[in-house]
């Protein structure tokens, strides 16, 4: 299975760099491709951490990759507005899974709709709550590679992240739980969330 992220964000935030790093580790560098980077992008525009992990990227739109192989009926767009949920049987139909388009806003903005309308790929939903990109890839991997049904995957919705004794923040996403019942987040994400939260409290105090 190939996982494709149509990168629709402006540049690479720390958040997205941590997410993409985790995805490369989860699916393998040869199975992830970042497409649609702005024309003129060079290696200097890509965080070195991602390059060091072997990130594959292109300024081409996903429809122009793997000519002859990337045919429309082998492509599944992971789309929160799709009418059907992804199932293990979909692994027989699709080879490419395309992600991208919602910018973490809550409530979500339907930017995946741009991809849906532009390319007309078959869409599949991963339940009715917004996931982070690495969670959406992890969930897809569990369904199509490990053949686990969506309803058998253990999730937590809107977990509370405690960043000191008194304060916490609610994450507006659904996450997969690990065997210890802890939400799976990319390495370094917890620290980033804590830093951001402390920074905004400091800003309030100024
Ligand atoms: N970095 C990405 C970009 O540049 O567009 C942002 C991707 S967005 C935060 C997460 C992606 O995961 C969505 O665009 C969608 O493809 C997929 N996704 C998240 N929640 C989903 C759901 N409930 N059902 C289907 N797909 C979902």
mmCIF file of C-alpha atoms and ligand atoms in Angstrom:
data_model
loop_
_atom_site.group_PDB
_atom_site.id
_atom_site.type_symbol
_atom_site.label_atom_id
_atom_site.label_comp_id
_atom_site.label_asym_id
_atom_site.label_seq_id
_atom_site.Cartn_x
_atom_site.Cartn_y
_atom_site.Cartn_z
ATOM 1 C CA UNK A 1 0.000 0.000 0.000
ATOM 2 C CA UNK A 2 1.219 3.509 -0.797
ATOM 3 C CA UNK A 3 0.309 6.441 1.394
ATOM 4 C CA UNK A 4 0.171 9.844 -0.256
ATOM 5 C CA UNK A 5 -0.232 13.176 1.469
ATOM 6 C CA UNK A 6 -1.289 16.032 -0.766
ATOM 7 C CA UNK A 7 0.491 18.682 1.268
ATOM 8 C CA UNK A 8 -1.947 21.607 1.347
ATOM 9 C CA UNK A 9 -0.399 23.522 4.224
ATOM 10 C CA UNK A 10 1.870 26.507 3.886
ATOM 11 C CA UNK A 11 5.372 25.255 4.626
ATOM 12 C CA UNK A 12 6.173 22.858 7.462
ATOM 13 C CA UNK A 13 5.132 23.711 11.002
ATOM 14 C CA UNK A 14 6.743 21.889 13.919
ATOM 15 C CA UNK A 15 3.415 20.068 14.373
ATOM 16 C CA UNK A 16 3.342 18.747 10.796
ATOM 17 C CA UNK A 17 7.061 17.859 10.897
ATOM 18 C CA UNK A 18 6.449 15.688 13.982
ATOM 19 C CA UNK A 19 3.405 14.083 12.317
ATOM 20 C CA UNK A 20 5.201 13.309 9.051
ATOM 21 C CA UNK A 21 8.248 11.944 10.947
ATOM 22 C CA UNK A 22 5.985 9.532 12.789
ATOM 23 C CA UNK A 23 4.219 8.485 9.583
ATOM 24 C CA UNK A 24 7.552 7.711 7.873
ATOM 25 C CA UNK A 25 8.479 5.507 10.844
ATOM 26 C CA UNK A 26 5.049 3.803 10.817
ATOM 27 C CA UNK A 27 4.670 3.038 7.093
ATOM 28 C CA UNK A 28 8.311 3.073 5.917
ATOM 29 C CA UNK A 29 9.943 5.806 3.841
ATOM 30 C CA UNK A 30 9.364 3.903 0.589
ATOM 31 C CA UNK A 31 5.599 3.846 1.166
ATOM 32 C CA UNK A 32 5.011 7.547 1.831
ATOM 33 C CA UNK A 33 5.026 10.327 -0.738
ATOM 34 C CA UNK A 34 4.317 14.009 -0.164
ATOM 35 C CA UNK A 35 2.782 15.527 -3.302
ATOM 36 C CA UNK A 36 1.787 18.993 -4.565
ATOM 37 C CA UNK A 37 4.565 20.916 -2.864
ATOM 38 C CA UNK A 38 4.702 24.444 -4.324
ATOM 39 C CA UNK A 39 6.538 24.771 -7.648
ATOM 40 C CA UNK A 40 10.131 25.791 -7.050
ATOM 41 C CA UNK A 41 10.424 23.884 -3.757
ATOM 42 C CA UNK A 42 13.965 22.678 -3.112
ATOM 43 C CA UNK A 43 15.487 20.509 -0.381
ATOM 44 C CA UNK A 44 16.261 23.712 1.537
ATOM 45 C CA UNK A 45 12.514 24.229 2.039
ATOM 46 C CA UNK A 46 12.056 20.801 3.647
ATOM 47 C CA UNK A 47 12.964 20.271 7.323
ATOM 48 C CA UNK A 48 16.246 18.355 7.535
ATOM 49 C CA UNK A 49 14.696 15.967 10.066
ATOM 50 C CA UNK A 50 12.297 14.757 7.343
ATOM 51 C CA UNK A 51 15.048 14.513 4.725
ATOM 52 C CA UNK A 52 17.196 12.536 7.170
ATOM 53 C CA UNK A 53 14.327 10.072 7.598
ATOM 54 C CA UNK A 54 14.254 9.634 3.805
ATOM 55 C CA UNK A 55 11.073 11.621 3.036
ATOM 56 C CA UNK A 56 10.024 11.309 -0.605
ATOM 57 C CA UNK A 57 8.405 14.443 -2.004
ATOM 58 C CA UNK A 58 7.406 16.042 -5.291
ATOM 59 C CA UNK A 59 5.896 19.245 -6.622
ATOM 60 C CA UNK A 60 3.707 17.101 -8.899
ATOM 61 C CA UNK A 61 0.061 16.578 -8.031
ATOM 62 C CA UNK A 62 -0.711 13.035 -6.960
ATOM 63 C CA UNK A 63 -2.454 12.291 -10.295
ATOM 64 C CA UNK A 64 0.901 12.628 -12.064
ATOM 65 C CA UNK A 65 2.853 10.082 -10.030
ATOM 66 C CA UNK A 66 3.487 6.465 -11.095
ATOM 67 C CA UNK A 67 2.088 6.881 -14.655
ATOM 68 C CA UNK A 68 0.072 3.849 -15.669
ATOM 69 C CA UNK A 69 -0.119 2.529 -12.093
ATOM 70 C CA UNK A 70 -1.805 5.415 -10.306
ATOM 71 C CA UNK A 71 -5.151 4.817 -11.967
ATOM 72 C CA UNK A 72 -8.270 6.395 -10.529
ATOM 73 C CA UNK A 73 -9.999 3.183 -9.451
ATOM 74 C CA UNK A 74 -6.946 2.096 -7.414
ATOM 75 C CA UNK A 75 -7.021 5.317 -5.392
ATOM 76 C CA UNK A 76 -8.914 5.956 -2.177
ATOM 77 C CA UNK A 77 -9.285 9.468 -0.776
ATOM 78 C CA UNK A 78 -9.567 9.480 3.000
ATOM 79 C CA UNK A 79 -12.406 11.898 3.300
ATOM 80 C CA UNK A 80 -14.335 12.825 6.471
ATOM 81 C CA UNK A 81 -17.322 13.696 4.266
ATOM 82 C CA UNK A 82 -17.427 10.323 2.458
ATOM 83 C CA UNK A 83 -20.565 8.241 2.845
ATOM 84 C CA UNK A 84 -18.877 4.869 3.381
ATOM 85 C CA UNK A 85 -16.376 3.923 6.082
ATOM 86 C CA UNK A 86 -13.114 2.185 5.118
ATOM 87 C CA UNK A 87 -13.253 -1.624 5.575
ATOM 88 C CA UNK A 88 -10.612 -4.420 5.455
ATOM 89 C CA UNK A 89 -12.131 -5.543 2.102
ATOM 90 C CA UNK A 90 -11.074 -2.217 0.582
ATOM 91 C CA UNK A 91 -7.485 -3.510 0.580
ATOM 92 C CA UNK A 92 -8.472 -5.620 -2.478
ATOM 93 C CA UNK A 93 -9.756 -2.549 -4.321
ATOM 94 C CA UNK A 94 -7.231 0.164 -3.584
ATOM 95 C CA UNK A 95 -3.444 0.496 -3.702
ATOM 96 C CA UNK A 96 -3.041 4.203 -3.028
ATOM 97 C CA UNK A 97 -4.466 6.032 -0.026
ATOM 98 C CA UNK A 98 -4.548 9.808 -0.355
ATOM 99 C CA UNK A 99 -4.715 12.118 2.665
ATOM 100 C CA UNK A 100 -4.779 15.844 2.958
ATOM 101 C CA UNK A 101 -6.863 18.870 3.074
ATOM 102 C CA UNK A 102 -8.157 19.743 6.494
ATOM 103 C CA UNK A 103 -5.958 22.070 8.372
ATOM 104 C CA UNK A 104 -6.687 20.972 11.903
ATOM 105 C CA UNK A 105 -9.376 23.591 12.313
ATOM 106 C CA UNK A 106 -12.162 22.694 14.676
ATOM 107 C CA UNK A 107 -14.926 22.485 13.565
ATOM 108 C CA UNK A 108 -13.311 21.177 10.420
ATOM 109 C CA UNK A 109 -13.206 23.051 7.130
ATOM 110 C CA UNK A 110 -13.883 20.780 4.155
ATOM 111 C CA UNK A 111 -10.629 21.285 2.283
ATOM 112 C CA UNK A 112 -10.499 17.572 1.480
ATOM 113 C CA UNK A 113 -13.475 18.596 -0.727
ATOM 114 C CA UNK A 114 -11.009 20.367 -3.012
ATOM 115 C CA UNK A 115 -9.314 17.013 -3.654
ATOM 116 C CA UNK A 116 -12.653 15.208 -3.960
ATOM 117 C CA UNK A 117 -13.970 17.609 -6.590
ATOM 118 C CA UNK A 118 -10.702 18.007 -8.446
ATOM 119 C CA UNK A 119 -9.866 14.321 -8.920
ATOM 120 C CA UNK A 120 -13.119 12.426 -8.374
ATOM 121 C CA UNK A 121 -11.438 9.626 -6.395
ATOM 122 C CA UNK A 122 -13.523 7.119 -4.419
ATOM 123 C CA UNK A 123 -13.811 8.388 -0.865
ATOM 124 C CA UNK A 124 -13.821 6.511 2.429
ATOM 125 C CA UNK A 125 -14.463 7.833 5.911
ATOM 126 C CA UNK A 126 -12.722 6.836 9.129
ATOM 127 C CA UNK A 127 -15.660 7.451 11.424
ATOM 128 C CA UNK A 128 -17.307 10.760 12.111
ATOM 129 C CA UNK A 129 -14.602 12.591 14.067
ATOM 130 C CA UNK A 130 -11.605 14.488 12.777
ATOM 131 C CA UNK A 131 -8.238 12.771 13.210
ATOM 132 C CA UNK A 132 -4.714 14.107 12.986
ATOM 133 C CA UNK A 133 -2.902 13.013 9.829
ATOM 134 C CA UNK A 134 -0.740 10.412 11.576
ATOM 135 C CA UNK A 135 -3.835 8.997 13.332
ATOM 136 C CA UNK A 136 -5.701 8.795 10.008
ATOM 137 C CA UNK A 137 -2.740 6.964 8.408
ATOM 138 C CA UNK A 138 -2.392 4.653 11.465
ATOM 139 C CA UNK A 139 -6.122 3.828 11.346
ATOM 140 C CA UNK A 140 -5.995 3.168 7.590
ATOM 141 C CA UNK A 141 -2.965 0.920 8.074
ATOM 142 C CA UNK A 142 -4.768 -1.069 10.779
ATOM 143 C CA UNK A 143 -7.816 -1.522 8.540
ATOM 144 C CA UNK A 144 -6.153 -2.329 5.206
ATOM 145 C CA UNK A 145 -2.884 -3.986 6.302
ATOM 146 C CA UNK A 146 -3.848 -5.621 9.590
ATOM 147 C CA UNK A 147 -7.487 -6.182 8.473
ATOM 148 C CA UNK A 148 -8.914 -4.866 11.735
ATOM 149 C CA UNK A 149 -12.447 -3.478 11.450
ATOM 150 C CA UNK A 150 -12.869 0.208 12.311
ATOM 151 C CA UNK A 151 -15.189 -0.655 15.219
ATOM 152 C CA UNK A 152 -12.568 -3.001 16.719
ATOM 153 C CA UNK A 153 -9.875 -0.315 16.903
ATOM 154 C CA UNK A 154 -9.542 1.286 20.335
ATOM 155 C CA UNK A 155 -9.778 5.068 20.170
ATOM 156 C CA UNK A 156 -10.028 7.961 22.569
ATOM 157 C CA UNK A 157 -11.958 11.081 21.606
ATOM 158 C CA UNK A 158 -10.846 14.551 22.620
ATOM 159 C CA UNK A 159 -8.250 13.456 25.198
ATOM 160 C CA UNK A 160 -7.254 15.854 27.936
ATOM 161 C CA UNK A 161 -3.509 16.576 27.926
ATOM 162 C CA UNK A 162 -2.290 17.678 31.353
ATOM 163 C CA UNK A 163 0.662 20.021 31.076
ATOM 164 C CA UNK A 164 1.150 20.831 34.725
ATOM 165 C CA UNK A 165 -0.472 20.057 38.054
ATOM 166 C CA UNK A 166 -3.326 22.506 37.488
ATOM 167 C CA UNK A 167 -3.767 22.976 33.769
ATOM 168 C CA UNK A 168 -4.728 20.770 30.876
ATOM 169 C CA UNK A 169 -5.859 21.169 27.327
ATOM 170 C CA UNK A 170 -8.425 19.168 25.364
ATOM 171 C CA UNK A 171 -7.245 17.939 21.972
ATOM 172 C CA UNK A 172 -10.129 18.279 19.461
ATOM 173 C CA UNK A 173 -9.321 15.009 17.664
ATOM 174 C CA UNK A 174 -9.781 11.240 17.865
ATOM 175 C CA UNK A 175 -6.621 9.217 18.621
ATOM 176 C CA UNK A 176 -5.732 5.506 18.522
ATOM 177 C CA UNK A 177 -4.901 3.991 21.938
ATOM 178 C CA UNK A 178 -1.825 1.833 22.475
ATOM 179 C CA UNK A 179 -1.871 -1.438 24.475
ATOM 180 C CA UNK A 180 -1.459 0.521 27.731
ATOM 181 C CA UNK A 181 -4.515 2.657 26.932
ATOM 182 C CA UNK A 182 -2.450 5.763 26.131
ATOM 183 C CA UNK A 183 -3.257 7.886 23.054
ATOM 184 C CA UNK A 184 -0.591 7.461 20.350
ATOM 185 C CA UNK A 185 1.011 10.798 19.517
ATOM 186 C CA UNK A 186 4.154 11.454 17.477
ATOM 187 C CA UNK A 187 7.382 11.634 19.484
ATOM 188 C CA UNK A 188 7.848 15.201 20.740
ATOM 189 C CA UNK A 189 4.166 16.199 20.264
ATOM 190 C CA UNK A 190 3.335 16.199 23.969
ATOM 191 C CA UNK A 191 6.243 18.550 24.656
ATOM 192 C CA UNK A 192 5.152 20.790 21.743
ATOM 193 C CA UNK A 193 1.571 20.965 23.053
ATOM 194 C CA UNK A 194 2.844 21.794 26.542
ATOM 195 C CA UNK A 195 5.231 24.456 25.204
ATOM 196 C CA UNK A 196 2.460 26.049 23.113
ATOM 197 C CA UNK A 197 0.031 26.050 26.038
ATOM 198 C CA UNK A 198 2.595 27.586 28.417
ATOM 199 C CA UNK A 199 3.492 30.162 25.764
ATOM 200 C CA UNK A 200 -0.161 31.227 25.375
ATOM 201 C CA UNK A 201 -0.542 31.513 29.160
ATOM 202 C CA UNK A 202 2.627 33.646 29.264
ATOM 203 C CA UNK A 203 1.166 35.827 26.487
ATOM 204 C CA UNK A 204 -1.971 36.327 28.602
ATOM 205 C CA UNK A 205 0.134 37.392 31.587
ATOM 206 C CA UNK A 206 2.095 40.041 29.671
HETATM 207 N N1 LIG B 1 -0.913 18.060 6.435
HETATM 208 C C1 LIG B 1 -2.165 17.812 5.746
HETATM 209 C C2 LIG B 1 -2.318 18.793 4.574
HETATM 210 O O1 LIG B 1 -1.345 19.479 4.255
HETATM 211 O O2 LIG B 1 -3.404 18.850 3.996
HETATM 212 C C3 LIG B 1 -3.304 17.938 6.723
HETATM 213 C C4 LIG B 1 -4.167 16.752 6.722
HETATM 214 S S1 LIG B 1 -5.548 16.796 7.772
HETATM 215 C C5 LIG B 1 -5.063 17.445 9.308
HETATM 216 C C6 LIG B 1 -5.818 15.103 8.152
HETATM 217 C C7 LIG B 1 -6.237 14.215 6.988
HETATM 218 O O3 LIG B 1 -6.554 12.918 7.497
HETATM 219 C C8 LIG B 1 -7.503 14.682 6.280
HETATM 220 O O4 LIG B 1 -7.226 15.568 5.241
HETATM 221 C C9 LIG B 1 -8.112 13.382 5.768
HETATM 222 O O5 LIG B 1 -7.515 12.986 4.546
HETATM 223 C C10 LIG B 1 -7.718 12.409 6.874
HETATM 224 N N2 LIG B 1 -8.777 12.293 7.903
HETATM 225 C C11 LIG B 1 -8.808 12.832 9.159
HETATM 226 N N3 LIG B 1 -9.935 12.459 9.816
HETATM 227 C C12 LIG B 1 -10.636 11.673 8.948
HETATM 228 C C13 LIG B 1 -11.886 10.967 9.028
HETATM 229 N N4 LIG B 1 -12.645 10.987 10.111
HETATM 230 N N5 LIG B 1 -12.271 10.261 7.933
HETATM 231 C C14 LIG B 1 -11.505 10.216 6.806
HETATM 232 N N6 LIG B 1 -10.326 10.847 6.681
HETATM 233 C C15 LIG B 1 -9.891 11.568 7.734
#
